[in-house]
Short mmCIF file of C-alpha atoms and ligand atoms in Angstrom, two decimals:
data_model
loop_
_atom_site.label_atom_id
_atom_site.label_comp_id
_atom_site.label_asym_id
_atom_site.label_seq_id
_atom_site.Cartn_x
_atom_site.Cartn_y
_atom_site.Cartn_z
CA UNK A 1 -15.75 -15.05 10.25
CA UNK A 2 -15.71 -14.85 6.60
CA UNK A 3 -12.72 -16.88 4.43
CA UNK A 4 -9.74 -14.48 4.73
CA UNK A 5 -7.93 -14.88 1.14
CA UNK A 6 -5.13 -12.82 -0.46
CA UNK A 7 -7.39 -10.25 -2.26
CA UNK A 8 -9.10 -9.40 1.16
CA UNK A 9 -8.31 -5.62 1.59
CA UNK A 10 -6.48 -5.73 5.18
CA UNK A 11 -5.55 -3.07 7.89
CA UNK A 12 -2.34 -2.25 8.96
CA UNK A 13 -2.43 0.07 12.44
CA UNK A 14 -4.28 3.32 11.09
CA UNK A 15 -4.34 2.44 7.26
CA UNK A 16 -6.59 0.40 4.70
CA UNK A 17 -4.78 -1.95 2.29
CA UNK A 18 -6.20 -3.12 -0.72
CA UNK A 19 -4.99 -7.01 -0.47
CA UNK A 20 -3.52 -8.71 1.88
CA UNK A 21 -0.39 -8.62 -0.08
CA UNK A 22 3.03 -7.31 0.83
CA UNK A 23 5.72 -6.65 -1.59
CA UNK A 24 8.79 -8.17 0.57
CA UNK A 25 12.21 -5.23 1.30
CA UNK A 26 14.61 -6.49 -2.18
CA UNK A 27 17.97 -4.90 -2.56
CA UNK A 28 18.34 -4.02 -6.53
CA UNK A 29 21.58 -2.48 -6.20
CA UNK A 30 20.43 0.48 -8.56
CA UNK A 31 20.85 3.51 -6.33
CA UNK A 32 23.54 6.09 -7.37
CA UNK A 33 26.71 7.58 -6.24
CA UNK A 34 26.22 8.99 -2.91
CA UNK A 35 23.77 6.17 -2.04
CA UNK A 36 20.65 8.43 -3.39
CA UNK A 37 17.66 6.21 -4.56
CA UNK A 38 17.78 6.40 -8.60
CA UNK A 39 15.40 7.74 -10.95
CA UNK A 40 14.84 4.27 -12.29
CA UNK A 41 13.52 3.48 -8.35
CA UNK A 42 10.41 5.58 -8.72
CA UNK A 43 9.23 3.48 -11.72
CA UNK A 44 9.77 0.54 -10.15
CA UNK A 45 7.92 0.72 -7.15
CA UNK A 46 4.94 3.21 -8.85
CA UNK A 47 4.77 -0.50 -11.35
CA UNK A 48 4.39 -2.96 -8.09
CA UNK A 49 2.16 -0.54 -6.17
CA UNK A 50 -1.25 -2.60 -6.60
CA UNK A 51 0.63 -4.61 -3.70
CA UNK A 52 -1.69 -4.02 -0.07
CA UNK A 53 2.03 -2.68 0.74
CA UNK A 54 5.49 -2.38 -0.24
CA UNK A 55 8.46 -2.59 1.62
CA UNK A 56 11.30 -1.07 0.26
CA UNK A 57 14.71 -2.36 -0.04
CA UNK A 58 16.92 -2.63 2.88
CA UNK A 59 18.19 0.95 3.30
CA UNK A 60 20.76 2.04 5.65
CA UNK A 61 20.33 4.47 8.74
CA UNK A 62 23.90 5.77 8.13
CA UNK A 63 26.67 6.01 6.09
CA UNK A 64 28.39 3.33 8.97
CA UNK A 65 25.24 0.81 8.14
CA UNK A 66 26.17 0.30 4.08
CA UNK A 67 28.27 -2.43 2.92
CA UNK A 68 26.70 -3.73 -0.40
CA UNK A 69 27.36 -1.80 -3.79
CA UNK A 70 24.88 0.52 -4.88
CA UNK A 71 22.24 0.69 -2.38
CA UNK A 72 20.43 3.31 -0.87
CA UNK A 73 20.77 5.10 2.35
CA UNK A 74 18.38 7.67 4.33
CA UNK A 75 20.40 10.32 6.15
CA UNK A 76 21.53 13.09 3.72
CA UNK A 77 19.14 15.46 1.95
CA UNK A 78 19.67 14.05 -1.43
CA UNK A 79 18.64 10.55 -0.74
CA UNK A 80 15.80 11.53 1.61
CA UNK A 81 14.91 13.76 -1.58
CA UNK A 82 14.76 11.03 -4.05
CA UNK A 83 12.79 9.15 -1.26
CA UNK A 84 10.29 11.50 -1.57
CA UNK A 85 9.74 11.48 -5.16
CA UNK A 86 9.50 7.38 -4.86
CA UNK A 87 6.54 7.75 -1.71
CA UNK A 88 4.63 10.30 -3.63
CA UNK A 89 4.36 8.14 -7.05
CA UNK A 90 3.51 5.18 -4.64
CA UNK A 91 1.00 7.03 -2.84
CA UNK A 92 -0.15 8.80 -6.44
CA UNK A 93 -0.68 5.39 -7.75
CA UNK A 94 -2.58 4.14 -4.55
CA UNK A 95 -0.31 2.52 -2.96
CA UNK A 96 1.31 2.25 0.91
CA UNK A 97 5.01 2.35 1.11
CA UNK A 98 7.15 0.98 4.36
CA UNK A 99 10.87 2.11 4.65
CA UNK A 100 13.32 -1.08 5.81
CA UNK A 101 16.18 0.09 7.26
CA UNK A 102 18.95 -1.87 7.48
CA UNK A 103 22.59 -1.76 8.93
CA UNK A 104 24.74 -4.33 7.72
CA UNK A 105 27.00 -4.30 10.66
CA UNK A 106 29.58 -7.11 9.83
CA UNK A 107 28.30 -7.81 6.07
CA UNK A 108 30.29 -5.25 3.82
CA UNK A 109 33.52 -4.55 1.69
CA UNK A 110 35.09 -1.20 2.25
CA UNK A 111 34.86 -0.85 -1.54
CA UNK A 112 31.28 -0.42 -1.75
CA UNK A 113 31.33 2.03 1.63
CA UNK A 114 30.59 5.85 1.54
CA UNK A 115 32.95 6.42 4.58
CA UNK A 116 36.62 5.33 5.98
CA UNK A 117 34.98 3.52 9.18
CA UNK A 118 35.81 0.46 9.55
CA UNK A 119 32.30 -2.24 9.52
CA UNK A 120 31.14 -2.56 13.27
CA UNK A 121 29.34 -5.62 15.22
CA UNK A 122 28.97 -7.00 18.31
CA UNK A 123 32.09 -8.67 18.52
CA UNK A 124 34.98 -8.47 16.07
CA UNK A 125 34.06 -11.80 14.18
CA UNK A 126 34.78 -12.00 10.80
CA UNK A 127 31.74 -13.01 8.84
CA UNK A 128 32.66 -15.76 6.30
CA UNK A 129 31.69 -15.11 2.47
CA UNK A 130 32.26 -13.00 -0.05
CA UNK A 131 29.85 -9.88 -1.91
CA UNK A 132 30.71 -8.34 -5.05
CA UNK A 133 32.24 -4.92 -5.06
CA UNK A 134 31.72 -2.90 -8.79
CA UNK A 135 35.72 -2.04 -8.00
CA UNK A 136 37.28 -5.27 -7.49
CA UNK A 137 34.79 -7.62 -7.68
CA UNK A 138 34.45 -10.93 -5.05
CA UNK A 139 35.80 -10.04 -1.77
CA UNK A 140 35.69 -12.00 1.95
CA UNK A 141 33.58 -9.31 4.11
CA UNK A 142 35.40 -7.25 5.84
CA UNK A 143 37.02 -7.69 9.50
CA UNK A 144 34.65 -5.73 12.01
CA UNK A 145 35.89 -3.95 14.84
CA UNK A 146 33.45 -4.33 18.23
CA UNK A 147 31.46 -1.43 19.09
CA UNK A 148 32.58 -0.04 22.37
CA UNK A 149 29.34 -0.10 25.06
CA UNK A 150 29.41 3.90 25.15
CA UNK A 151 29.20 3.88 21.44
CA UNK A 152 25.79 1.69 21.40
CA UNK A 153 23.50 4.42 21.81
CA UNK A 154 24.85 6.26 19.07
CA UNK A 155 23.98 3.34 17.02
CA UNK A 156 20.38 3.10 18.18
CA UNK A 157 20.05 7.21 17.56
CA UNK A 158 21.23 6.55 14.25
CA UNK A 159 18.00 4.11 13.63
CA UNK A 160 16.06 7.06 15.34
CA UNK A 161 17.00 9.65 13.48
CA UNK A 162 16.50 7.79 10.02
CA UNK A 163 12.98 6.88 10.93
CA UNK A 164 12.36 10.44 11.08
CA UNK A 165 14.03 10.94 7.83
CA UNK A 166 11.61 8.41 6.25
CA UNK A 167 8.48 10.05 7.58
CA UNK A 168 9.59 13.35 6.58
CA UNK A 169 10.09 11.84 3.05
CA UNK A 170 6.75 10.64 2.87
CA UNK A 171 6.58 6.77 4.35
CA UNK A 172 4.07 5.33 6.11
CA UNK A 173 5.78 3.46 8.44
CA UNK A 174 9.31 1.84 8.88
CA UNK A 175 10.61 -1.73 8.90
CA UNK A 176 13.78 -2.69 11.14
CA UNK A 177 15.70 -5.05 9.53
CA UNK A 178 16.07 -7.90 11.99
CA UNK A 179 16.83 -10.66 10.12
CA UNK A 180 19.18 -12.17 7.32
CA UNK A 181 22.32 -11.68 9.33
CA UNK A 182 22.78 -8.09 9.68
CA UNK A 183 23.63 -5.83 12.85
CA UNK A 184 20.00 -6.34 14.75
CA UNK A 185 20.01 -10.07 14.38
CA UNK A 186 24.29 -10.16 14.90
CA UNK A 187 23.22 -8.71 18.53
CA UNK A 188 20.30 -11.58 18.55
CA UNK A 189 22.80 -14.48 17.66
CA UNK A 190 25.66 -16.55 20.03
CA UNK A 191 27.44 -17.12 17.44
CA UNK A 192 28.36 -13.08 16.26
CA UNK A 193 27.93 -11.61 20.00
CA UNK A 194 30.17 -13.01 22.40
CA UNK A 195 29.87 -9.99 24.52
CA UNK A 196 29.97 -9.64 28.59
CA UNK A 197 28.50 -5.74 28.98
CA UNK A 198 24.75 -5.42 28.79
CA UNK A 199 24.41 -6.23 24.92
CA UNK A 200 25.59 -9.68 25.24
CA UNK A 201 26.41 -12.85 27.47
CA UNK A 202 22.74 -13.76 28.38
CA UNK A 203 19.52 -14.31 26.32
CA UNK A 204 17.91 -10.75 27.60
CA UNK A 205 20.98 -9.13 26.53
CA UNK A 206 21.62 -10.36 23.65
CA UNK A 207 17.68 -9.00 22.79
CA UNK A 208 18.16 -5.74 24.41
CA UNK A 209 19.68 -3.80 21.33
CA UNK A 210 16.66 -4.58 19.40
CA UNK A 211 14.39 -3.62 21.69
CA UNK A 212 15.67 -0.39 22.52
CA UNK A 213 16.43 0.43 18.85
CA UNK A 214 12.57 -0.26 18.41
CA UNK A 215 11.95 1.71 21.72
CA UNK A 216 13.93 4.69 20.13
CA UNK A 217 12.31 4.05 16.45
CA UNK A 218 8.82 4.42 18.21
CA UNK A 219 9.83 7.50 20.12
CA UNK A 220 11.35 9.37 17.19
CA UNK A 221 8.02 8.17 15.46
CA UNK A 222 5.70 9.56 18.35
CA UNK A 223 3.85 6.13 17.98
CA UNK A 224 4.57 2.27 17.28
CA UNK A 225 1.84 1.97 14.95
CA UNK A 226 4.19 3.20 12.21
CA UNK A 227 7.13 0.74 12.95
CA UNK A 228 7.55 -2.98 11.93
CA UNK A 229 9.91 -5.59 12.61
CA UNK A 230 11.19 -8.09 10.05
CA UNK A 231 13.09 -11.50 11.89
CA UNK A 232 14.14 -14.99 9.94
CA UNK A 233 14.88 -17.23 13.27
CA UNK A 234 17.93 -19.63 12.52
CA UNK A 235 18.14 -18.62 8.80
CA UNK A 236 21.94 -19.32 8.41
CA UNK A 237 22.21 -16.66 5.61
CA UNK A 238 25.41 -14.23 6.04
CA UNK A 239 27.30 -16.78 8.74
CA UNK A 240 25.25 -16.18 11.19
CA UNK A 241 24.20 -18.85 14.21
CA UNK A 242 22.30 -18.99 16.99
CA UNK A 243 22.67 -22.04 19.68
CA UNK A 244 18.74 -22.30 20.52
CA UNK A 245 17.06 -19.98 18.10
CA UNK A 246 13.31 -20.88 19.21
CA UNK A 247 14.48 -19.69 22.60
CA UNK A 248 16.04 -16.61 20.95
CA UNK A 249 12.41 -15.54 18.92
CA UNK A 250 10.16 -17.28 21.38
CA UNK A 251 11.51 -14.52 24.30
CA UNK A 252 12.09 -11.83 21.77
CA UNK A 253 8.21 -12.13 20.05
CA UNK A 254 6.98 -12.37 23.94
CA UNK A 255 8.93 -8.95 24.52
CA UNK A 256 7.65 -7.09 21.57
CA UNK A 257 4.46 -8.42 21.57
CA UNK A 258 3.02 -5.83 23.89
CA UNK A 259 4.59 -2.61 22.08
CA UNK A 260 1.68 -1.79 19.38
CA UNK A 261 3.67 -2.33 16.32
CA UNK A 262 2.44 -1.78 12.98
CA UNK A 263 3.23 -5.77 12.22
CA UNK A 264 5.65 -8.46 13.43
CA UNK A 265 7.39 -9.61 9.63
CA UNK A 266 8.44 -13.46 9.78
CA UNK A 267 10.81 -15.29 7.39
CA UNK A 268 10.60 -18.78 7.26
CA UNK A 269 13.23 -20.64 6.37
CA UNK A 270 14.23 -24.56 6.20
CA UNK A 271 15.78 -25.21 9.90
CA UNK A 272 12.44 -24.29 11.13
CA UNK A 273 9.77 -24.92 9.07
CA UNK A 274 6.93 -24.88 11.61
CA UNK A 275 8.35 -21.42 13.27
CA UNK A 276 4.76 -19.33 11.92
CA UNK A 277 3.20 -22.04 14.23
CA UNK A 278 5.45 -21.38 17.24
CA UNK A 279 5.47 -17.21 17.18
CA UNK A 280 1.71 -16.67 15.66
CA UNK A 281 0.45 -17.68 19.24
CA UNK A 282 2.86 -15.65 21.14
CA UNK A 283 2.46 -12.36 18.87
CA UNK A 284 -0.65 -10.22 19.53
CA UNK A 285 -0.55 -7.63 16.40
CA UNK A 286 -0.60 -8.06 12.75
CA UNK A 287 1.65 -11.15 12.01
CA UNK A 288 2.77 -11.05 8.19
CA UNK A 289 4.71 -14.22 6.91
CA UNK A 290 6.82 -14.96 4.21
CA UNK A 291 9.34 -17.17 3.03
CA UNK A 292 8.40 -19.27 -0.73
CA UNK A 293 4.71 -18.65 -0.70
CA UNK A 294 2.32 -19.21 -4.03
CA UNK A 295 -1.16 -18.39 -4.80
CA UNK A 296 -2.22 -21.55 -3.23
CA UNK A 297 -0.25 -21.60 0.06
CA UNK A 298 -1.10 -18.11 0.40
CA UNK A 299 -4.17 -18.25 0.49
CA UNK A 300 -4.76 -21.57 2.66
CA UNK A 301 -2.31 -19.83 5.05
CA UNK A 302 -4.68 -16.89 5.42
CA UNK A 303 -7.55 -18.79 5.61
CA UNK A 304 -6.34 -21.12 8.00
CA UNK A 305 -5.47 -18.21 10.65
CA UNK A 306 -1.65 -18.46 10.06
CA UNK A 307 -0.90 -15.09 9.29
CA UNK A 308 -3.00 -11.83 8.71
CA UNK A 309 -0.90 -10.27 5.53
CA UNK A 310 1.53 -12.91 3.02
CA UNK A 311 4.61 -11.55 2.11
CA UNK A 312 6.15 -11.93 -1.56
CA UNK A 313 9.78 -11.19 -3.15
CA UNK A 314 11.17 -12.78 -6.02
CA UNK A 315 7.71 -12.98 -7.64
CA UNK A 316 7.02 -9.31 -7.46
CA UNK A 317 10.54 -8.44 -9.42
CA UNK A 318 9.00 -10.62 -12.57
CA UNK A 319 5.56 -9.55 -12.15
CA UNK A 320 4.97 -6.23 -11.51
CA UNK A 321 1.58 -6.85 -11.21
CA UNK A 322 1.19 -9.56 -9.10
CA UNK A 323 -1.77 -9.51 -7.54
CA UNK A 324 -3.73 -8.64 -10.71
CA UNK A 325 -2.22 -11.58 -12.26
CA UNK A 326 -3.20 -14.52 -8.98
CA UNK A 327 -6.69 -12.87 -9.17
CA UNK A 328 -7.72 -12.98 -12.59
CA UNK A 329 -5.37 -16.82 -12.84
CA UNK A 330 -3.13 -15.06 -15.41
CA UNK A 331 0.42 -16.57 -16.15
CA UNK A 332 3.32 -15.22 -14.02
CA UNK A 333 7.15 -14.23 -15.41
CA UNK A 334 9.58 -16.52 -14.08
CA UNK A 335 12.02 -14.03 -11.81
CA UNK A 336 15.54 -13.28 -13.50
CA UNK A 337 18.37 -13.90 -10.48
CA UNK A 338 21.02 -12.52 -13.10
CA UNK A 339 19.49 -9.22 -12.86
CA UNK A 340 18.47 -9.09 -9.13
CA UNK A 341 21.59 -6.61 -8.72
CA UNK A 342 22.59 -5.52 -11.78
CA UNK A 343 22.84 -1.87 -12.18
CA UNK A 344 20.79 0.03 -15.10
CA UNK A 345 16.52 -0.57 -16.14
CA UNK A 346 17.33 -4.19 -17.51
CA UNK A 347 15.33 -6.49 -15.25
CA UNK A 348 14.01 -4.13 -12.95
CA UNK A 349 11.40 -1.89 -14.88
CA UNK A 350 11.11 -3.42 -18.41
CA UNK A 351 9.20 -6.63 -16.69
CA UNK A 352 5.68 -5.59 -18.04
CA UNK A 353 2.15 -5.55 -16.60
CA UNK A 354 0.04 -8.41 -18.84
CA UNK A 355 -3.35 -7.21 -16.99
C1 FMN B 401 16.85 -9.90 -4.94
C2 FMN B 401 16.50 -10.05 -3.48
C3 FMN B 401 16.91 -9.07 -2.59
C4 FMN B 401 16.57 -9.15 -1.24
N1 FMN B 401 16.91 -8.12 -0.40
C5 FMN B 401 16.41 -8.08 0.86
C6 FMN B 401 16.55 -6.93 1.67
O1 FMN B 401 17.11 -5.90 1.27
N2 FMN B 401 16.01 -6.97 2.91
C7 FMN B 401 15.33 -8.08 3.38
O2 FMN B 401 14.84 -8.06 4.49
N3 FMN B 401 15.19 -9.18 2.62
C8 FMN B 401 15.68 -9.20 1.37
N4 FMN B 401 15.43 -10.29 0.57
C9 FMN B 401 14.60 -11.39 1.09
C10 FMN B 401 13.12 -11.14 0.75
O3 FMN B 401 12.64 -10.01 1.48
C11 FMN B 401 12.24 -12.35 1.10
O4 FMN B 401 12.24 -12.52 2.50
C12 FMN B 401 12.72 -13.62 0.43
O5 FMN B 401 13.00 -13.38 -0.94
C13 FMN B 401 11.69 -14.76 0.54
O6 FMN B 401 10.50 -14.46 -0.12
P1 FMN B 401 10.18 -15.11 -1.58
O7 FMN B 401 10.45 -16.58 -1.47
O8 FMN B 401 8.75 -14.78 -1.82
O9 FMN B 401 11.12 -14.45 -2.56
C14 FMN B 401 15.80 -10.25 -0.78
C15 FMN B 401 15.41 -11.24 -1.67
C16 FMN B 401 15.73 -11.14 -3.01
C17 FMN B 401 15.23 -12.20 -3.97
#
């Protein structure tokens, strides 16, 4: 087989990509009122669209699934309407765009909600922490109140329904937001689902609301090869805990391995450093990785077999033209964390192209 490397073009279920680079899902917190993708938005994604794809920021299936300040949703016709304007620009420019959606479930501040409800979660377990809020700045999250079993499937039609609403407005596929603490992996976890109906209590329950949220993403789809999973096993981001979290993934990859997805999306992070080498053997499909990569560990991960597609964040909001810049060897703009969220173009679209 010829030496996989990051400028490889790639194949994700039914499309070509130029690289085997993927722009990792980044919250920018620049949407507007309403939670309707900005303006601003379209020029920032047309800029990184040289990536093999891009997946957007986390986006939420419903007005019940926001809890951060300023970011975008996907179930009203104005944001599915400025979605539209963003996937066409991508796709103008070349590019393949994914749609992450994410629910925050425990992780918000009623200050930056759209609605009265109250946050909802497995179990009503405070998450400790604090996110900003534009009205009254640092706040603990919220107290969540414990969906109700009969209320679970409203949930999962919720995810449905917004996958539809991202194909209509133009993406090629959608990501479900599995990791980083929010509702998906607050199901996956012991320590945020202390349930006893048939969401929680034992390993294959605990699983079973992501797999029938991906079950109902794939039917509202009409096929898996436009749906992708992202998971970051034992990343203690967001309070969340798991008592044997290479049990947890190990039976979770085995589940999904057989459904056809477009890709399985793993973040590594420190408490298990070797977890590519645990789930790349157990996963069937594409298997993209991220988690702190370079140029160089890119690369020798690709070429080694480890993964089929290498995921990048932080990199991508400094260099907009990222993999122009590791090809050609050209110098790369450190990343700005004091603008990661901060409304307005400063640090989001004025990072310029050098190639
Ligand atoms: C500013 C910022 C926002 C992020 N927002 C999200 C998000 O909305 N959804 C998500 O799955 N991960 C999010 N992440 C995590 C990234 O997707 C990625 O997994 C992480 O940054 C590790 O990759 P890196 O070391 O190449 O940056 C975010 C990361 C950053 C830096």
């Amino acid at each position: 087989m010829p030496d996989v490397n990051l400028f490889t073009p790639g194949r994700i279920n039914g499309f070509e990509t130029r690289n085997r680079m993927i722009m990792a899902p980044m919250t920018r917190s620049r949407a507007n009122a309403g939670a309707v993708p900005s303006e601003i938005a379209i020029e920032y994604y047309t800029q990184r669209a040289a990536a093999g794809l891009i997946i957007t920021e986390g986006t939420a299936p419903a007005a019940a699934g926001l809890g951060y300040a300023r970011t975008p949703s996907i179930h009203t016709p104005d944001q599915i309407n400025a979605w539209k304007k963003i996937t066409g620009a991508v796709h103008a420019s070349g590019g393949h765009i994914f749609l992450q959606l994410m629910h925050v479930g425990r992780i918000g501040h009623s200050a930056n909600r759209i609605t009265e409800e109250l946050l909802v979660a497995p179990s009503s377990i405070r998450a400790a922490g604090q996110m900003w809020t534009d009205k009254l700045g640092m706040q603990d999250n919220d107290m969540p109140r414990a969906l109700e079993t009969s209320e679970i499937p409203g949930v999962i039609s919720q995810y449905a329904q917004a996958t539809r609403n991202g194909l209509a407005a133009g993406f090629d596929g959608v990501e479900l937001h599995s990791a980083s603490g929010y509702l998906p992996m607050q199901f996956l976890s012991t320590g945020s689902n202390h349930r006893t109906d048939g969401y929680g209590g034992s390993l294959q329950k605990r699983l079973r609301f992501v797999i029938e949220t991906l079950e109902a993403m794939i039917r509202a789809a009409g096929t898996s090869s436009r749906i992708g999973i992202k998971i970051s096993p034992a990343m203690p981001f967001n309070d969340i805990q798991d008592d044997n979290p290479v049990e947890t993934y190990t039976a979770l990859v085995e589940a999904i391995s057989p459904m056809g997805l477009a890709y399985l999306h793993v973040l590594r992070t420190p408490p298990i450093p070797n977890i590519f080498e645990i789930l790349r053997p157990l996963y069937k499909g594409i298997f993209a990785a991220g988690g702190a990569f370079t140029l160089n560990s890119g690369n020798a991960m690709l070429s080694a077999g480890g993964a089929d597609f290498i995921v990048f964040g932080k990199l991508f909001t400094s260099n907009p033209d990222l993999p122009t810049r590791f090809q050609k060897g050209l110098p790369l703009a450190d990343p700005d964390p004091t603008t990661f969220y901060s409304p307005g173009p400063k640090g989001y679209i004025d990072f310029p192209a050098v190639s």
